């Protein structure tokens, strides 16, 4: 079955360390997205990519970095420059040019101690 | 930019009806989505409106008025499993990305 996979589901890191969250999809979707969700807040867009080797900053890109070397993969690195990285991170994908919404991964809960 | 507002919380009784309102002010518009999200899980798609009017899908219906920047999600015959957060999201006119409201937590009581 096609889908979008995020790993790991839970991640613990020490303050000051960089950490990379994985997102892989086999839906042949062109576009991929990273959102952050904090308690009581909606999803906020970190980065998005509509095509391989290209990506754009979202509303809260500071302290994060991404790459899109393959259509299937869109990893997110949370760097030490991110002031408050503890959150629930959601990856999503969609097909551009089609009036559909997103398919979401199951999320990664990152806790920085 | 995008400004999407929805109530924070709502409570209703099992078997009842609840209406969740969403108002938006966006720089572009190419559709409005409703998602359901249970605690600790990913959002799941409920409905999509791009033209004015009502879309019905079983117990769930969604309405859109583009001129008023307004939508609502109607949940009928509430069940305990409907207790969740409901997210309103607007698609940008240009590049298909979604902007989300903060979500409405619905609690269904017996």
mmCIF file with all atom_site columns, C-alpha atoms in Angstrom:
data_model
loop_
_atom_site.group_PDB
_atom_site.id
_atom_site.type_symbol
_atom_site.label_atom_id
_atom_site.label_alt_id
_atom_site.label_comp_id
_atom_site.label_asym_id
_atom_site.label_entity_id
_atom_site.label_seq_id
_atom_site.pdbx_PDB_ins_code
_atom_site.Cartn_x
_atom_site.Cartn_y
_atom_site.Cartn_z
_atom_site.occupancy
_atom_site.B_iso_or_equiv
_atom_site.pdbx_formal_charge
_atom_site.auth_seq_id
_atom_site.auth_comp_id
_atom_site.auth_asym_id
_atom_site.auth_atom_id
_atom_site.pdbx_PDB_model_num
ATOM 1   C CA . UNK A 1 1   ? 0.000   0.000  0.000  1.00 0.00 ? 1   UNK A CA 1
ATOM 2   C CA . UNK A 1 2   ? 1.182   3.530  -0.741 1.00 0.00 ? 2   UNK A CA 1
ATOM 3   C CA . UNK A 1 3   ? 1.800   5.861  2.105  1.00 0.00 ? 3   UNK A CA 1
ATOM 4   C CA . UNK A 1 4   ? 4.089   8.244  3.904  1.00 0.00 ? 4   UNK A CA 1
ATOM 5   C CA . UNK A 1 5   ? 6.404   7.055  6.662  1.00 0.00 ? 5   UNK A CA 1
ATOM 6   C CA . UNK A 1 6   ? 8.005   9.106  9.385  1.00 0.00 ? 6   UNK A CA 1
ATOM 7   C CA . UNK A 1 7   ? 10.637  7.762  11.691 1.00 0.00 ? 7   UNK A CA 1
ATOM 8   C CA . UNK A 1 8   ? 11.260  7.529  14.518 1.00 0.00 ? 8   UNK A CA 1
ATOM 9   C CA . UNK A 1 9   ? 7.932   7.999  16.296 1.00 0.00 ? 9   UNK A CA 1
ATOM 10  C CA . UNK A 1 10  ? 9.632   9.288  19.454 1.00 0.00 ? 10  UNK A CA 1
ATOM 11  C CA . UNK A 1 11  ? 13.016  10.980 19.611 1.00 0.00 ? 11  UNK A CA 1
ATOM 12  C CA . UNK A 1 12  ? 14.985  12.294 22.540 1.00 0.00 ? 12  UNK A CA 1
ATOM 13  C CA . UNK A 1 13  ? 18.024  14.521 22.132 1.00 0.00 ? 13  UNK A CA 1
ATOM 14  C CA . UNK A 1 14  ? 20.249  16.593 24.304 1.00 0.00 ? 14  UNK A CA 1
ATOM 15  C CA . UNK A 1 15  ? 20.177  20.342 24.014 1.00 0.00 ? 15  UNK A CA 1
ATOM 16  C CA . UNK A 1 16  ? 22.690  21.636 21.486 1.00 0.00 ? 16  UNK A CA 1
ATOM 17  C CA . UNK A 1 17  ? 22.643  18.541 19.278 1.00 0.00 ? 17  UNK A CA 1
ATOM 18  C CA . UNK A 1 18  ? 21.407  18.489 15.714 1.00 0.00 ? 18  UNK A CA 1
ATOM 19  C CA . UNK A 1 19  ? 18.842  15.811 14.903 1.00 0.00 ? 19  UNK A CA 1
ATOM 20  C CA . UNK A 1 20  ? 17.379  14.621 11.596 1.00 0.00 ? 20  UNK A CA 1
ATOM 21  C CA . UNK A 1 21  ? 13.793  13.440 11.177 1.00 0.00 ? 21  UNK A CA 1
ATOM 22  C CA . UNK A 1 22  ? 13.055  11.076 8.325  1.00 0.00 ? 22  UNK A CA 1
ATOM 23  C CA . UNK A 1 23  ? 10.105  11.314 5.908  1.00 0.00 ? 23  UNK A CA 1
ATOM 24  C CA . UNK A 1 24  ? 9.628   8.899  3.005  1.00 0.00 ? 24  UNK A CA 1
ATOM 25  C CA . UNK A 1 25  ? 6.654   8.545  0.634  1.00 0.00 ? 25  UNK A CA 1
ATOM 26  C CA . UNK A 1 26  ? 5.851   6.044  -2.095 1.00 0.00 ? 26  UNK A CA 1
ATOM 27  C CA . UNK A 1 27  ? 2.786   7.868  -3.428 1.00 0.00 ? 27  UNK A CA 1
ATOM 28  C CA . UNK A 1 28  ? 4.721   9.460  -6.302 1.00 0.00 ? 28  UNK A CA 1
ATOM 29  C CA . UNK A 1 29  ? 3.681   12.861 -4.967 1.00 0.00 ? 29  UNK A CA 1
ATOM 30  C CA . UNK A 1 30  ? 5.564   15.887 -6.225 1.00 0.00 ? 30  UNK A CA 1
ATOM 31  C CA . UNK A 1 31  ? 5.183   18.090 -3.164 1.00 0.00 ? 31  UNK A CA 1
ATOM 32  C CA . UNK A 1 32  ? 6.266   17.453 0.411  1.00 0.00 ? 32  UNK A CA 1
ATOM 33  C CA . UNK A 1 33  ? 5.866   19.534 3.554  1.00 0.00 ? 33  UNK A CA 1
ATOM 34  C CA . UNK A 1 34  ? 7.068   19.760 7.138  1.00 0.00 ? 34  UNK A CA 1
ATOM 35  C CA . UNK A 1 35  ? 4.851   21.150 9.872  1.00 0.00 ? 35  UNK A CA 1
ATOM 36  C CA . UNK A 1 36  ? 5.364   21.655 13.552 1.00 0.00 ? 36  UNK A CA 1
ATOM 37  C CA . UNK A 1 37  ? 2.534   21.337 16.085 1.00 0.00 ? 37  UNK A CA 1
ATOM 38  C CA . UNK A 1 38  ? 2.639   22.641 19.638 1.00 0.00 ? 38  UNK A CA 1
ATOM 39  C CA . UNK A 1 39  ? -0.080  22.136 22.267 1.00 0.00 ? 39  UNK A CA 1
ATOM 40  C CA . UNK A 1 40  ? -3.049  24.427 21.649 1.00 0.00 ? 40  UNK A CA 1
ATOM 41  C CA . UNK A 1 41  ? -1.656  25.633 18.352 1.00 0.00 ? 41  UNK A CA 1
ATOM 42  C CA . UNK A 1 42  ? -2.333  24.759 14.790 1.00 0.00 ? 42  UNK A CA 1
ATOM 43  C CA . UNK A 1 43  ? 0.130   23.280 12.361 1.00 0.00 ? 43  UNK A CA 1
ATOM 44  C CA . UNK A 1 44  ? 2.835   25.742 11.378 1.00 0.00 ? 44  UNK A CA 1
ATOM 45  C CA . UNK A 1 45  ? 4.724   25.314 8.122  1.00 0.00 ? 45  UNK A CA 1
ATOM 46  C CA . UNK A 1 46  ? 8.491   24.897 8.413  1.00 0.00 ? 46  UNK A CA 1
ATOM 47  C CA . UNK A 1 47  ? 9.613   24.046 4.865  1.00 0.00 ? 47  UNK A CA 1
ATOM 48  C CA . UNK A 1 48  ? 8.051   22.725 1.704  1.00 0.00 ? 48  UNK A CA 1
ATOM 49  C CA . UNK A 1 49  ? 9.247   21.358 -1.602 1.00 0.00 ? 49  UNK A CA 1
ATOM 50  C CA . UNK A 1 50  ? 7.318   21.127 -4.839 1.00 0.00 ? 50  UNK A CA 1
ATOM 51  C CA . UNK A 1 51  ? 10.008  19.460 -6.900 1.00 0.00 ? 51  UNK A CA 1
ATOM 52  C CA . UNK A 1 52  ? 13.251  17.571 -6.430 1.00 0.00 ? 52  UNK A CA 1
ATOM 53  C CA . UNK A 1 53  ? 16.281  19.746 -5.613 1.00 0.00 ? 53  UNK A CA 1
ATOM 54  C CA . UNK A 1 54  ? 14.103  22.727 -4.740 1.00 0.00 ? 54  UNK A CA 1
ATOM 55  C CA . UNK A 1 55  ? 12.474  23.833 -1.488 1.00 0.00 ? 55  UNK A CA 1
ATOM 56  C CA . UNK A 1 56  ? 11.069  26.987 0.112  1.00 0.00 ? 56  UNK A CA 1
ATOM 57  C CA . UNK A 1 57  ? 10.949  28.353 3.627  1.00 0.00 ? 57  UNK A CA 1
ATOM 58  C CA . UNK A 1 58  ? 7.647   28.304 5.418  1.00 0.00 ? 58  UNK A CA 1
ATOM 59  C CA . UNK A 1 59  ? 6.533   30.531 8.276  1.00 0.00 ? 59  UNK A CA 1
ATOM 60  C CA . UNK A 1 60  ? 8.973   29.224 10.909 1.00 0.00 ? 60  UNK A CA 1
ATOM 61  C CA . UNK A 1 61  ? 12.085  28.033 9.036  1.00 0.00 ? 61  UNK A CA 1
ATOM 62  C CA . UNK A 1 62  ? 14.676  29.486 11.415 1.00 0.00 ? 62  UNK A CA 1
ATOM 63  C CA . UNK A 1 63  ? 16.734  26.765 13.093 1.00 0.00 ? 63  UNK A CA 1
ATOM 64  C CA . UNK A 1 64  ? 15.706  24.089 10.600 1.00 0.00 ? 64  UNK A CA 1
ATOM 65  C CA . UNK A 1 65  ? 17.144  22.752 7.340  1.00 0.00 ? 65  UNK A CA 1
ATOM 66  C CA . UNK A 1 66  ? 15.896  20.342 4.672  1.00 0.00 ? 66  UNK A CA 1
ATOM 67  C CA . UNK A 1 67  ? 17.026  18.606 1.508  1.00 0.00 ? 67  UNK A CA 1
ATOM 68  C CA . UNK A 1 68  ? 15.131  17.075 -1.407 1.00 0.00 ? 68  UNK A CA 1
ATOM 69  C CA . UNK A 1 69  ? 17.608  14.948 -3.321 1.00 0.00 ? 69  UNK A CA 1
ATOM 70  C CA . UNK A 1 70  ? 15.022  12.297 -4.182 1.00 0.00 ? 70  UNK A CA 1
ATOM 71  C CA . UNK A 1 71  ? 11.326  12.589 -4.937 1.00 0.00 ? 71  UNK A CA 1
ATOM 72  C CA . UNK A 1 72  ? 10.512  10.057 -2.213 1.00 0.00 ? 72  UNK A CA 1
ATOM 73  C CA . UNK A 1 73  ? 12.477  11.634 0.623  1.00 0.00 ? 73  UNK A CA 1
ATOM 74  C CA . UNK A 1 74  ? 12.331  14.966 2.488  1.00 0.00 ? 74  UNK A CA 1
ATOM 75  C CA . UNK A 1 75  ? 14.396  14.821 5.695  1.00 0.00 ? 75  UNK A CA 1
ATOM 76  C CA . UNK A 1 76  ? 14.229  17.630 8.242  1.00 0.00 ? 76  UNK A CA 1
ATOM 77  C CA . UNK A 1 77  ? 17.200  18.596 10.404 1.00 0.00 ? 77  UNK A CA 1
ATOM 78  C CA . UNK A 1 78  ? 16.514  20.401 13.643 1.00 0.00 ? 78  UNK A CA 1
ATOM 79  C CA . UNK A 1 79  ? 19.665  22.336 14.403 1.00 0.00 ? 79  UNK A CA 1
ATOM 80  C CA . UNK A 1 80  ? 21.011  23.671 17.670 1.00 0.00 ? 80  UNK A CA 1
ATOM 81  C CA . UNK A 1 81  ? 19.940  27.131 16.504 1.00 0.00 ? 81  UNK A CA 1
ATOM 82  C CA . UNK A 1 82  ? 16.277  26.227 17.015 1.00 0.00 ? 82  UNK A CA 1
ATOM 83  C CA . UNK A 1 83  ? 15.387  27.810 20.356 1.00 0.00 ? 83  UNK A CA 1
ATOM 84  C CA . UNK A 1 84  ? 12.521  25.578 21.373 1.00 0.00 ? 84  UNK A CA 1
ATOM 85  C CA . UNK A 1 85  ? 12.640  22.336 19.364 1.00 0.00 ? 85  UNK A CA 1
ATOM 86  C CA . UNK A 1 86  ? 10.440  20.152 21.563 1.00 0.00 ? 86  UNK A CA 1
ATOM 87  C CA . UNK A 1 87  ? 7.269   19.579 19.510 1.00 0.00 ? 87  UNK A CA 1
ATOM 88  C CA . UNK A 1 88  ? 5.277   17.163 17.367 1.00 0.00 ? 88  UNK A CA 1
ATOM 89  C CA . UNK A 1 89  ? 6.565   17.175 13.778 1.00 0.00 ? 89  UNK A CA 1
ATOM 90  C CA . UNK A 1 90  ? 4.352   16.173 10.881 1.00 0.00 ? 90  UNK A CA 1
ATOM 91  C CA . UNK A 1 91  ? 5.413   15.445 7.334  1.00 0.00 ? 91  UNK A CA 1
ATOM 92  C CA . UNK A 1 92  ? 2.890   15.527 4.487  1.00 0.00 ? 92  UNK A CA 1
ATOM 93  C CA . UNK A 1 93  ? 2.800   15.097 0.745  1.00 0.00 ? 93  UNK A CA 1
ATOM 94  C CA . UNK A 1 94  ? 0.468   16.073 -2.073 1.00 0.00 ? 94  UNK A CA 1
ATOM 95  C CA . UNK A 1 95  ? 0.209   15.941 -5.828 1.00 0.00 ? 95  UNK A CA 1
ATOM 96  C CA . UNK A 1 96  ? 0.571   19.376 -7.395 1.00 0.00 ? 96  UNK A CA 1
ATOM 97  C CA . UNK A 1 97  ? -2.010  20.322 -9.981 1.00 0.00 ? 97  UNK A CA 1
ATOM 98  C CA . UNK A 1 98  ? -4.582  18.080 -8.360 1.00 0.00 ? 98  UNK A CA 1
ATOM 99  C CA . UNK A 1 99  ? -7.274  19.455 -6.085 1.00 0.00 ? 99  UNK A CA 1
ATOM 100 C CA . UNK A 1 100 ? -6.546  17.070 -3.248 1.00 0.00 ? 100 UNK A CA 1
ATOM 101 C CA . UNK A 1 101 ? -5.372  17.707 0.247  1.00 0.00 ? 101 UNK A CA 1
ATOM 102 C CA . UNK A 1 102 ? -2.422  16.257 2.027  1.00 0.00 ? 102 UNK A CA 1
ATOM 103 C CA . UNK A 1 103 ? -1.496  12.765 3.022  1.00 0.00 ? 103 UNK A CA 1
ATOM 104 C CA . UNK A 1 104 ? 0.140   12.941 6.441  1.00 0.00 ? 104 UNK A CA 1
ATOM 105 C CA . UNK A 1 105 ? 2.744   10.762 8.073  1.00 0.00 ? 105 UNK A CA 1
ATOM 106 C CA . UNK A 1 106 ? 2.146   9.529  11.608 1.00 0.00 ? 106 UNK A CA 1
ATOM 107 C CA . UNK A 1 107 ? 4.430   12.168 13.113 1.00 0.00 ? 107 UNK A CA 1
ATOM 108 C CA . UNK A 1 108 ? 7.589   12.323 15.204 1.00 0.00 ? 108 UNK A CA 1
ATOM 109 C CA . UNK A 1 109 ? 7.496   13.601 18.748 1.00 0.00 ? 109 UNK A CA 1
ATOM 110 C CA . UNK A 1 110 ? 10.826  15.257 19.496 1.00 0.00 ? 110 UNK A CA 1
ATOM 111 C CA . UNK A 1 111 ? 11.825  15.977 23.071 1.00 0.00 ? 111 UNK A CA 1
ATOM 112 C CA . UNK A 1 112 ? 14.970  17.922 23.804 1.00 0.00 ? 112 UNK A CA 1
ATOM 113 C CA . UNK A 1 113 ? 16.334  17.577 27.322 1.00 0.00 ? 113 UNK A CA 1
ATOM 114 C CA . UNK B 2 1   ? -0.575  36.114 4.970  1.00 0.00 ? 1   UNK B CA 1
ATOM 115 C CA . UNK B 2 2   ? -3.258  33.867 6.348  1.00 0.00 ? 2   UNK B CA 1
ATOM 116 C CA . UNK B 2 3   ? -5.528  34.384 9.344  1.00 0.00 ? 3   UNK B CA 1
ATOM 117 C CA . UNK B 2 4   ? -7.761  31.449 10.201 1.00 0.00 ? 4   UNK B CA 1
ATOM 118 C CA . UNK B 2 5   ? -9.984  31.471 13.282 1.00 0.00 ? 5   UNK B CA 1
ATOM 119 C CA . UNK B 2 6   ? -11.982 28.716 14.901 1.00 0.00 ? 6   UNK B CA 1
ATOM 120 C CA . UNK B 2 7   ? -13.249 28.173 18.451 1.00 0.00 ? 7   UNK B CA 1
ATOM 121 C CA . UNK B 2 8   ? -10.873 26.493 20.878 1.00 0.00 ? 8   UNK B CA 1
ATOM 122 C CA . UNK B 2 9   ? -13.246 23.999 22.468 1.00 0.00 ? 9   UNK B CA 1
ATOM 123 C CA . UNK B 2 10  ? -16.762 22.642 22.155 1.00 0.00 ? 10  UNK B CA 1
ATOM 124 C CA . UNK B 2 11  ? -18.665 20.064 24.180 1.00 0.00 ? 11  UNK B CA 1
ATOM 125 C CA . UNK B 2 12  ? -21.713 18.112 23.097 1.00 0.00 ? 12  UNK B CA 1
ATOM 126 C CA . UNK B 2 13  ? -23.747 15.084 24.083 1.00 0.00 ? 13  UNK B CA 1
ATOM 127 C CA . UNK B 2 14  ? -23.659 11.732 22.323 1.00 0.00 ? 14  UNK B CA 1
ATOM 128 C CA . UNK B 2 15  ? -26.267 11.664 19.556 1.00 0.00 ? 15  UNK B CA 1
ATOM 129 C CA . UNK B 2 16  ? -26.413 15.448 19.272 1.00 0.00 ? 16  UNK B CA 1
ATOM 130 C CA . UNK B 2 17  ? -25.235 17.807 16.510 1.00 0.00 ? 17  UNK B CA 1
ATOM 131 C CA . UNK B 2 18  ? -22.267 20.168 16.712 1.00 0.00 ? 18  UNK B CA 1
ATOM 132 C CA . UNK B 2 19  ? -21.289 22.936 14.293 1.00 0.00 ? 19  UNK B CA 1
ATOM 133 C CA . UNK B 2 20  ? -17.692 24.139 14.175 1.00 0.00 ? 20  UNK B CA 1
ATOM 134 C CA . UNK B 2 21  ? -17.222 27.521 12.542 1.00 0.00 ? 21  UNK B CA 1
ATOM 135 C CA . UNK B 2 22  ? -14.133 28.720 10.724 1.00 0.00 ? 22  UNK B CA 1
ATOM 136 C CA . UNK B 2 23  ? -13.486 32.205 9.420  1.00 0.00 ? 23  UNK B CA 1
ATOM 137 C CA . UNK B 2 24  ? -10.530 33.091 7.263  1.00 0.00 ? 24  UNK B CA 1
ATOM 138 C CA . UNK B 2 25  ? -8.743  36.047 5.749  1.00 0.00 ? 25  UNK B CA 1
ATOM 139 C CA . UNK B 2 26  ? -6.188  34.916 3.226  1.00 0.00 ? 26  UNK B CA 1
ATOM 140 C CA . UNK B 2 27  ? -4.122  36.429 0.462  1.00 0.00 ? 27  UNK B CA 1
ATOM 141 C CA . UNK B 2 28  ? -5.276  33.740 -1.954 1.00 0.00 ? 28  UNK B CA 1
ATOM 142 C CA . UNK B 2 29  ? -7.832  30.957 -1.939 1.00 0.00 ? 29  UNK B CA 1
ATOM 143 C CA . UNK B 2 30  ? -7.942  27.624 -3.679 1.00 0.00 ? 30  UNK B CA 1
ATOM 144 C CA . UNK B 2 31  ? -10.065 25.507 -1.389 1.00 0.00 ? 31  UNK B CA 1
ATOM 145 C CA . UNK B 2 32  ? -10.871 24.844 2.268  1.00 0.00 ? 32  UNK B CA 1
ATOM 146 C CA . UNK B 2 33  ? -10.246 21.558 4.046  1.00 0.00 ? 33  UNK B CA 1
ATOM 147 C CA . UNK B 2 34  ? -11.369 20.016 7.297  1.00 0.00 ? 34  UNK B CA 1
ATOM 148 C CA . UNK B 2 35  ? -9.244  17.436 9.074  1.00 0.00 ? 35  UNK B CA 1
ATOM 149 C CA . UNK B 2 36  ? -9.848  15.348 12.173 1.00 0.00 ? 36  UNK B CA 1
ATOM 150 C CA . UNK B 2 37  ? -6.958  14.729 14.544 1.00 0.00 ? 37  UNK B CA 1
ATOM 151 C CA . UNK B 2 38  ? -7.006  12.413 17.543 1.00 0.00 ? 38  UNK B CA 1
ATOM 152 C CA . UNK B 2 39  ? -4.489  13.148 20.283 1.00 0.00 ? 39  UNK B CA 1
ATOM 153 C CA . UNK B 2 40  ? -0.948  12.156 19.315 1.00 0.00 ? 40  UNK B CA 1
ATOM 154 C CA . UNK B 2 41  ? -1.946  11.080 15.834 1.00 0.00 ? 41  UNK B CA 1
ATOM 155 C CA . UNK B 2 42  ? -1.756  12.514 12.333 1.00 0.00 ? 42  UNK B CA 1
ATOM 156 C CA . UNK B 2 43  ? -4.662  14.510 10.908 1.00 0.00 ? 43  UNK B CA 1
ATOM 157 C CA . UNK B 2 44  ? -7.041  12.629 8.635  1.00 0.00 ? 44  UNK B CA 1
ATOM 158 C CA . UNK B 2 45  ? -9.002  14.205 5.778  1.00 0.00 ? 45  UNK B CA 1
ATOM 159 C CA . UNK B 2 46  ? -12.704 14.863 6.328  1.00 0.00 ? 46  UNK B CA 1
ATOM 160 C CA . UNK B 2 47  ? -13.921 17.242 3.648  1.00 0.00 ? 47  UNK B CA 1
ATOM 161 C CA . UNK B 2 48  ? -13.026 19.739 0.953  1.00 0.00 ? 48  UNK B CA 1
ATOM 162 C CA . UNK B 2 49  ? -14.906 22.780 -0.376 1.00 0.00 ? 49  UNK B CA 1
ATOM 163 C CA . UNK B 2 50  ? -13.822 25.004 -3.218 1.00 0.00 ? 50  UNK B CA 1
ATOM 164 C CA . UNK B 2 51  ? -17.231 26.287 -4.385 1.00 0.00 ? 51  UNK B CA 1
ATOM 165 C CA . UNK B 2 52  ? -19.912 27.882 -2.245 1.00 0.00 ? 52  UNK B CA 1
ATOM 166 C CA . UNK B 2 53  ? -22.423 25.536 -0.719 1.00 0.00 ? 53  UNK B CA 1
ATOM 167 C CA . UNK B 2 54  ? -22.799 22.394 1.300  1.00 0.00 ? 54  UNK B CA 1
ATOM 168 C CA . UNK B 2 55  ? -20.891 19.144 0.860  1.00 0.00 ? 55  UNK B CA 1
ATOM 169 C CA . UNK B 2 56  ? -22.325 16.131 2.666  1.00 0.00 ? 56  UNK B CA 1
ATOM 170 C CA . UNK B 2 57  ? -20.469 12.955 3.557  1.00 0.00 ? 57  UNK B CA 1
ATOM 171 C CA . UNK B 2 58  ? -22.414 10.670 5.816  1.00 0.00 ? 58  UNK B CA 1
ATOM 172 C CA . UNK B 2 59  ? -22.588 12.158 9.315  1.00 0.00 ? 59  UNK B CA 1
ATOM 173 C CA . UNK B 2 60  ? -20.252 15.005 8.368  1.00 0.00 ? 60  UNK B CA 1
ATOM 174 C CA . UNK B 2 61  ? -21.141 18.043 6.258  1.00 0.00 ? 61  UNK B CA 1
ATOM 175 C CA . UNK B 2 62  ? -19.120 21.114 5.379  1.00 0.00 ? 62  UNK B CA 1
ATOM 176 C CA . UNK B 2 63  ? -20.295 24.496 4.137  1.00 0.00 ? 63  UNK B CA 1
ATOM 177 C CA . UNK B 2 64  ? -18.405 27.304 2.422  1.00 0.00 ? 64  UNK B CA 1
ATOM 178 C CA . UNK B 2 65  ? -19.155 30.944 1.684  1.00 0.00 ? 65  UNK B CA 1
ATOM 179 C CA . UNK B 2 66  ? -16.229 32.491 -0.148 1.00 0.00 ? 66  UNK B CA 1
ATOM 180 C CA . UNK B 2 67  ? -17.672 36.009 -0.106 1.00 0.00 ? 67  UNK B CA 1
ATOM 181 C CA . UNK B 2 68  ? -17.918 35.880 3.694  1.00 0.00 ? 68  UNK B CA 1
ATOM 182 C CA . UNK B 2 69  ? -14.667 33.994 4.270  1.00 0.00 ? 69  UNK B CA 1
ATOM 183 C CA . UNK B 2 70  ? -16.637 31.472 6.291  1.00 0.00 ? 70  UNK B CA 1
ATOM 184 C CA . UNK B 2 71  ? -16.974 27.741 6.588  1.00 0.00 ? 71  UNK B CA 1
ATOM 185 C CA . UNK B 2 72  ? -18.500 25.330 9.049  1.00 0.00 ? 72  UNK B CA 1
ATOM 186 C CA . UNK B 2 73  ? -18.204 21.625 9.738  1.00 0.00 ? 73  UNK B CA 1
ATOM 187 C CA . UNK B 2 74  ? -21.366 19.936 10.931 1.00 0.00 ? 74  UNK B CA 1
ATOM 188 C CA . UNK B 2 75  ? -21.111 16.698 12.873 1.00 0.00 ? 75  UNK B CA 1
ATOM 189 C CA . UNK B 2 76  ? -24.396 14.828 13.264 1.00 0.00 ? 76  UNK B CA 1
ATOM 190 C CA . UNK B 2 77  ? -25.370 11.878 15.462 1.00 0.00 ? 77  UNK B CA 1
ATOM 191 C CA . UNK B 2 78  ? -22.292 12.390 17.572 1.00 0.00 ? 78  UNK B CA 1
ATOM 192 C CA . UNK B 2 79  ? -20.436 9.330  18.785 1.00 0.00 ? 79  UNK B CA 1
ATOM 193 C CA . UNK B 2 80  ? -17.815 9.045  21.513 1.00 0.00 ? 80  UNK B CA 1
ATOM 194 C CA . UNK B 2 81  ? -15.166 8.348  18.880 1.00 0.00 ? 81  UNK B CA 1
ATOM 195 C CA . UNK B 2 82  ? -15.812 11.812 17.415 1.00 0.00 ? 82  UNK B CA 1
ATOM 196 C CA . UNK B 2 83  ? -14.007 13.331 20.399 1.00 0.00 ? 83  UNK B CA 1
ATOM 197 C CA . UNK B 2 84  ? -10.989 14.867 18.666 1.00 0.00 ? 84  UNK B CA 1
ATOM 198 C CA . UNK B 2 85  ? -9.507  18.084 17.375 1.00 0.00 ? 85  UNK B CA 1
ATOM 199 C CA . UNK B 2 86  ? -10.932 19.443 14.107 1.00 0.00 ? 86  UNK B CA 1
ATOM 200 C CA . UNK B 2 87  ? -8.642  21.522 11.947 1.00 0.00 ? 87  UNK B CA 1
ATOM 201 C CA . UNK B 2 88  ? -9.737  24.055 9.363  1.00 0.00 ? 88  UNK B CA 1
ATOM 202 C CA . UNK B 2 89  ? -7.171  24.614 6.598  1.00 0.00 ? 89  UNK B CA 1
ATOM 203 C CA . UNK B 2 90  ? -7.086  26.950 3.619  1.00 0.00 ? 90  UNK B CA 1
ATOM 204 C CA . UNK B 2 91  ? -5.117  26.242 0.470  1.00 0.00 ? 91  UNK B CA 1
ATOM 205 C CA . UNK B 2 92  ? -3.088  29.081 -0.934 1.00 0.00 ? 92  UNK B CA 1
ATOM 206 C CA . UNK B 2 93  ? -3.990  30.267 -4.397 1.00 0.00 ? 93  UNK B CA 1
ATOM 207 C CA . UNK B 2 94  ? -0.568  29.789 -5.879 1.00 0.00 ? 94  UNK B CA 1
ATOM 208 C CA . UNK B 2 95  ? 1.468   26.890 -4.618 1.00 0.00 ? 95  UNK B CA 1
ATOM 209 C CA . UNK B 2 96  ? -0.968  24.455 -3.011 1.00 0.00 ? 96  UNK B CA 1
ATOM 210 C CA . UNK B 2 97  ? 0.361   24.680 0.527  1.00 0.00 ? 97  UNK B CA 1
ATOM 211 C CA . UNK B 2 98  ? -2.161  24.642 3.374  1.00 0.00 ? 98  UNK B CA 1
ATOM 212 C CA . UNK B 2 99  ? -2.458  27.089 6.255  1.00 0.00 ? 99  UNK B CA 1
ATOM 213 C CA . UNK B 2 100 ? -4.137  25.711 9.352  1.00 0.00 ? 100 UNK B CA 1
ATOM 214 C CA . UNK B 2 101 ? -6.266  27.144 12.102 1.00 0.00 ? 101 UNK B CA 1
ATOM 215 C CA . UNK B 2 102 ? -5.411  26.274 15.703 1.00 0.00 ? 102 UNK B CA 1
ATOM 216 C CA . UNK B 2 103 ? -8.042  23.544 15.805 1.00 0.00 ? 103 UNK B CA 1
ATOM 217 C CA . UNK B 2 104 ? -11.264 23.013 17.760 1.00 0.00 ? 104 UNK B CA 1
ATOM 218 C CA . UNK B 2 105 ? -11.264 20.317 20.430 1.00 0.00 ? 105 UNK B CA 1
ATOM 219 C CA . UNK B 2 106 ? -14.630 18.589 20.522 1.00 0.00 ? 106 UNK B CA 1
ATOM 220 C CA . UNK B 2 107 ? -15.528 16.538 23.582 1.00 0.00 ? 107 UNK B CA 1
ATOM 221 C CA . UNK B 2 108 ? -18.479 14.177 23.304 1.00 0.00 ? 108 UNK B CA 1
ATOM 222 C CA . UNK B 2 109 ? -20.120 13.246 26.606 1.00 0.00 ? 109 UNK B CA 1
ATOM 223 C CA . UNK B 2 110 ? -22.381 10.310 27.286 1.00 0.00 ? 110 UNK B CA 1
#
